[in-house]
Short mmCIF file of C-alpha atoms and ligand atoms in Angstrom, two decimals:
data_model
loop_
_atom_site.label_atom_id
_atom_site.label_comp_id
_atom_site.label_asym_id
_atom_site.label_seq_id
_atom_site.Cartn_x
_atom_site.Cartn_y
_atom_site.Cartn_z
CA UNK I 982 -30.65 -17.00 10.48
CA UNK I 983 -27.94 -14.65 9.12
CA UNK I 984 -28.63 -13.00 6.03
CA UNK I 985 -26.79 -14.65 3.17
CA UNK I 986 -23.81 -12.88 1.60
CA UNK I 987 -21.63 -13.37 -1.39
CA UNK I 988 -17.62 -12.71 -1.34
CA UNK I 989 -15.73 -12.91 -4.29
CA UNK I 990 -12.16 -13.57 -3.72
CA UNK I 991 -8.78 -12.90 -5.46
CA UNK I 992 -5.44 -14.38 -4.79
CA UNK I 993 -2.69 -12.21 -6.43
CA UNK I 994 -0.44 -15.44 -6.90
CA UNK I 995 -0.06 -17.82 -9.96
CA UNK I 996 2.09 -19.98 -8.05
CA UNK I 997 1.15 -23.45 -8.01
CA UNK I 998 2.86 -23.75 -4.12
CA UNK I 999 1.55 -20.22 -3.48
CA UNK I 1000 1.08 -19.72 0.61
CA UNK I 1001 -1.58 -16.75 -0.18
CA UNK I 1002 -3.61 -19.65 -2.03
CA UNK I 1003 -3.20 -21.72 0.92
CA UNK I 1004 -4.24 -18.78 2.96
CA UNK I 1005 -7.37 -18.25 0.92
CA UNK I 1006 -8.06 -21.92 1.10
CA UNK I 1007 -8.30 -21.80 5.10
CA UNK I 1008 -10.38 -18.54 4.88
CA UNK I 1009 -12.81 -20.44 2.57
CA UNK I 1010 -12.63 -23.30 4.66
CA UNK I 1011 -13.73 -21.09 7.64
CA UNK I 1012 -16.73 -19.20 6.82
CA UNK I 1013 -18.78 -17.67 9.16
CA UNK I 1014 -22.78 -18.46 9.28
CA UNK I 1015 -24.38 -17.57 5.64
CA UNK I 1016 -21.44 -16.51 3.46
CA UNK I 1017 -20.20 -17.96 0.50
CA UNK I 1018 -16.86 -17.75 -1.33
CA UNK I 1019 -16.67 -17.47 -5.08
CA UNK I 1020 -12.67 -17.80 -5.51
CA UNK I 1021 -11.10 -16.35 -8.78
CA UNK I 1022 -9.51 -19.00 -10.89
CA UNK I 1023 -8.65 -16.83 -14.29
CA UNK I 1024 -6.14 -14.57 -13.08
CA UNK I 1025 -3.51 -16.18 -15.42
CA UNK I 1026 -5.58 -15.67 -18.44
CA UNK I 1027 -5.60 -11.59 -18.00
CA UNK I 1028 -3.67 -10.03 -20.85
CA UNK I 1029 -1.56 -7.02 -19.98
CA UNK I 1030 -3.61 -3.72 -19.85
CA UNK I 1031 -4.21 -2.04 -23.00
CA UNK I 1032 -6.40 0.80 -23.61
CA UNK I 1033 -6.23 0.17 -27.47
CA UNK I 1034 -7.73 -3.01 -26.59
CA UNK I 1035 -10.14 -1.91 -24.00
CA UNK I 1036 -11.70 0.80 -26.81
CA UNK I 1037 -12.73 -1.84 -28.92
CA UNK I 1038 -14.44 -3.65 -25.74
CA UNK I 1039 -13.53 -5.66 -23.00
CA UNK I 1040 -12.41 -9.31 -23.75
CA UNK I 1041 -14.44 -12.14 -22.44
CA UNK I 1042 -12.26 -12.81 -19.63
CA UNK I 1043 -12.45 -9.20 -18.16
CA UNK I 1044 -16.40 -9.25 -18.68
CA UNK I 1045 -16.61 -12.60 -16.52
CA UNK I 1046 -14.24 -10.68 -13.73
CA UNK I 1047 -16.26 -7.69 -13.72
CA UNK I 1048 -19.54 -9.45 -13.95
CA UNK I 1049 -18.02 -11.58 -10.69
CA UNK I 1050 -17.03 -8.34 -8.98
CA UNK I 1051 -20.78 -7.06 -9.46
CA UNK I 1052 -22.70 -9.92 -8.53
CA UNK I 1053 -20.72 -10.11 -5.13
CA UNK I 1054 -21.99 -8.47 -1.83
CA UNK I 1055 -18.13 -8.08 -0.66
CA UNK I 1056 -14.54 -8.48 -1.65
CA UNK I 1057 -11.39 -10.32 -0.18
CA UNK I 1058 -7.95 -9.49 -1.78
CA UNK I 1059 -5.31 -12.23 -0.71
CA UNK I 1060 -1.79 -10.56 -1.69
CA UNK I 1061 1.67 -11.37 -1.89
CA UNK I 1062 4.28 -8.88 -1.68
CA UNK I 1063 6.65 -8.11 -4.31
CA UNK I 1064 9.05 -5.11 -3.61
CA UNK I 1065 7.17 -3.54 -1.34
CA UNK I 1066 4.13 -3.67 -3.20
CA UNK I 1067 0.95 -5.52 -4.93
CA UNK I 1068 2.10 -7.97 -7.46
CA UNK I 1069 1.56 -6.89 -10.92
CA UNK I 1070 -0.71 -9.25 -11.96
CA UNK I 1071 -3.19 -8.33 -9.42
CA UNK I 1072 -2.99 -4.60 -10.05
CA UNK I 1073 -3.05 -5.36 -13.66
CA UNK I 1074 -6.87 -7.45 -13.41
CA UNK I 1075 -7.73 -4.26 -10.98
CA UNK I 1076 -6.99 -2.02 -13.51
CA UNK I 1077 -8.91 -3.80 -16.21
CA UNK I 1078 -11.97 -4.32 -14.31
CA UNK I 1079 -11.73 -0.96 -12.93
CA UNK I 1080 -12.66 1.11 -16.44
CA UNK I 1081 -15.78 2.57 -17.26
CA UNK I 1082 -18.63 2.18 -17.57
CA UNK I 1083 -19.89 0.95 -14.17
CA UNK I 1084 -16.74 0.52 -12.63
CA UNK I 1085 -17.92 -2.77 -10.47
CA UNK I 1086 -15.80 -1.92 -7.50
CA UNK I 1087 -17.70 1.18 -6.36
CA UNK I 1088 -19.20 1.06 -2.85
CA UNK I 1089 -18.12 -2.81 -2.39
CA UNK I 1090 -17.30 -3.45 1.38
CA UNK I 1091 -13.52 -5.31 0.95
CA UNK I 1092 -11.23 -7.39 3.43
CA UNK I 1093 -7.64 -8.32 2.83
CA UNK I 1094 -4.95 -10.48 3.87
CA UNK I 1095 -1.50 -11.71 2.64
CA UNK I 1096 1.13 -13.88 3.09
CA UNK I 1097 4.80 -13.27 2.69
CA UNK I 1098 8.35 -15.03 3.37
CA UNK I 1099 9.55 -11.88 4.84
CA UNK I 1100 9.38 -10.56 8.23
CA UNK I 1101 6.29 -7.72 7.55
CA UNK I 1102 3.59 -10.36 6.27
CA UNK I 1103 2.67 -8.21 2.99
CA UNK I 1104 1.96 -4.76 5.07
CA UNK I 1105 3.74 -2.75 2.39
CA UNK I 1106 1.70 -4.32 -0.52
CA UNK I 1107 -1.48 -4.21 1.43
CA UNK I 1108 -1.26 -0.38 2.11
CA UNK I 1109 -0.54 -0.03 -1.30
CA UNK I 1110 -3.75 -1.73 -2.21
CA UNK I 1111 -5.95 0.66 0.30
CA UNK I 1112 -4.77 3.12 -1.60
CA UNK I 1113 -5.82 1.54 -4.80
CA UNK I 1114 -9.23 0.54 -2.63
CA UNK I 1115 -9.61 4.38 -1.78
CA UNK I 1116 -9.47 5.64 -5.64
CA UNK I 1117 -12.08 2.92 -6.65
CA UNK I 1118 -14.45 3.87 -4.11
CA UNK I 1119 -14.61 0.49 -2.15
CA UNK I 1120 -14.89 0.62 1.54
CA UNK I 1121 -12.21 -1.62 3.19
CA UNK I 1122 -12.37 -2.94 6.69
CA UNK I 1123 -9.31 -1.47 8.70
CA UNK I 1124 -9.25 -4.49 11.18
CA UNK I 1125 -8.48 -7.19 11.66
CA UNK I 1126 -4.80 -6.77 9.65
CA UNK I 1127 -4.07 -10.05 8.69
CA UNK I 1128 -0.28 -10.16 7.78
CA UNK I 1129 1.14 -13.37 7.36
CA UNK I 1130 5.16 -13.27 7.65
CA UNK I 1131 7.48 -16.30 7.23
CA UNK I 1132 4.68 -18.21 5.56
CA UNK I 1133 7.10 -21.23 4.93
CA UNK I 1134 7.25 -21.68 8.36
CA UNK I 1135 3.29 -21.66 8.90
CA UNK I 1136 2.21 -24.17 6.47
CA UNK I 1137 3.56 -27.94 5.98
CA UNK I 1138 4.67 -29.44 2.74
CA UNK I 1139 0.98 -30.64 1.98
CA UNK I 1140 -0.13 -27.03 2.42
CA UNK I 1141 -1.90 -26.89 5.61
CA UNK I 1142 -1.82 -24.41 7.93
CA UNK I 1143 -0.18 -25.41 11.14
CA UNK I 1144 0.04 -21.76 13.16
CA UNK I 1145 -2.91 -21.57 15.27
CA UNK I 1146 -2.44 -17.95 16.03
CA UNK I 1147 -2.84 -17.62 12.01
CA UNK I 1148 -5.77 -19.34 11.58
CA UNK I 1149 -7.54 -17.07 14.53
CA UNK I 1150 -6.60 -13.99 12.45
CA UNK I 1151 -7.71 -15.34 9.43
CA UNK I 1152 -11.17 -16.79 11.11
CA UNK I 1153 -11.60 -13.31 13.03
CA UNK I 1154 -11.12 -11.26 9.45
CA UNK I 1155 -14.16 -13.25 7.77
CA UNK I 1156 -16.35 -12.91 10.81
CA UNK I 1157 -15.43 -9.05 10.40
CA UNK I 1158 -15.91 -8.70 6.96
CA UNK I 1159 -19.31 -10.47 7.44
CA UNK I 1160 -20.23 -8.07 9.58
CA UNK I 1161 -18.89 -5.27 7.65
CA UNK I 1162 -20.60 -6.39 4.63
CA UNK I 1163 -23.77 -6.54 6.46
CA UNK I 1164 -23.63 -3.19 7.97
CA UNK I 1165 -23.15 -1.81 4.99
CA UNK I 1166 -25.89 -3.39 3.06
CA UNK I 1167 -28.20 -2.45 5.47
C1 FMN H 2307 9.23 -10.18 -7.30
C2 FMN H 2307 9.63 -10.62 -6.07
C3 FMN H 2307 9.35 -9.60 -5.05
C4 FMN H 2307 9.24 -10.01 -3.87
N1 FMN H 2307 9.65 -9.31 -2.89
C5 FMN H 2307 8.88 -9.28 -1.80
C6 FMN H 2307 8.66 -8.08 -0.51
O1 FMN H 2307 9.19 -6.64 -0.95
N2 FMN H 2307 8.65 -8.43 0.60
C7 FMN H 2307 8.60 -9.69 0.71
O2 FMN H 2307 8.18 -9.87 2.34
N3 FMN H 2307 8.76 -10.54 0.11
C8 FMN H 2307 8.84 -10.49 -0.83
N4 FMN H 2307 8.92 -11.53 -2.15
C9 FMN H 2307 8.93 -12.82 -1.58
C10 FMN H 2307 7.94 -13.41 -1.42
O3 FMN H 2307 7.05 -12.93 -0.18
C11 FMN H 2307 7.31 -14.90 -1.73
O4 FMN H 2307 7.67 -15.26 -3.02
C12 FMN H 2307 6.10 -15.43 -1.62
O5 FMN H 2307 6.20 -16.53 -1.49
C13 FMN H 2307 5.14 -14.98 -2.37
O6 FMN H 2307 3.61 -15.12 -2.06
P1 FMN H 2307 3.23 -16.49 -3.17
O7 FMN H 2307 3.72 -17.79 -2.12
O8 FMN H 2307 1.99 -16.37 -2.60
O9 FMN H 2307 3.50 -16.90 -4.45
C14 FMN H 2307 9.23 -11.62 -3.37
C15 FMN H 2307 8.96 -12.26 -4.53
C16 FMN H 2307 8.81 -11.81 -5.93
C17 FMN H 2307 8.88 -13.04 -6.77
#
């Protein structure tokens, strides 16, 4: 039987009808054998980063975020693209979690994907996110790159994915993340 691996997933959109949240749901429904997925649900609670606050100790919501990152074998970021970059709420969460001591991202295998209404499917945001992963010593999976353009044409009104090629990309990403995580754990 495949060794169990725990993935912690963060979606960078707070929107109820988020395409990125829909894409994450597809990933959660298409896990390879032995993989579990913890979906982060507290992004909206995270305050704007303030070093003065941090000096007094991490707020409980950040302690919880850091604990969940630490407990995971690997990470999955599902990011929208805002103005060619990562949405502030996602970057803010990463910034909070990244502060010492024992920054929890170090050494974590990480995969990413994203959906946008534009033509490039969050490619520019993902390359910015990869830069952040490098500084925080994460170990990003290179391929497949899952960039879902024109997301409004790929999900129906109920939020179901209707595009077979996108489903295959997401399935392939999760299989690759499982293999990457097992390889780095070995
Ligand atoms: C502040 C802002 C900036 C955006 N910038 C981009 C962009 O640079 N590229 C792009 O393809 N879409 C951009 N969009 C459109 C998003 O792709 C679209 O809102 C998408 O639905 C966001 O993801 P979500 O559905 O998961 O919330 C932007 C949207 C917002 C609100």
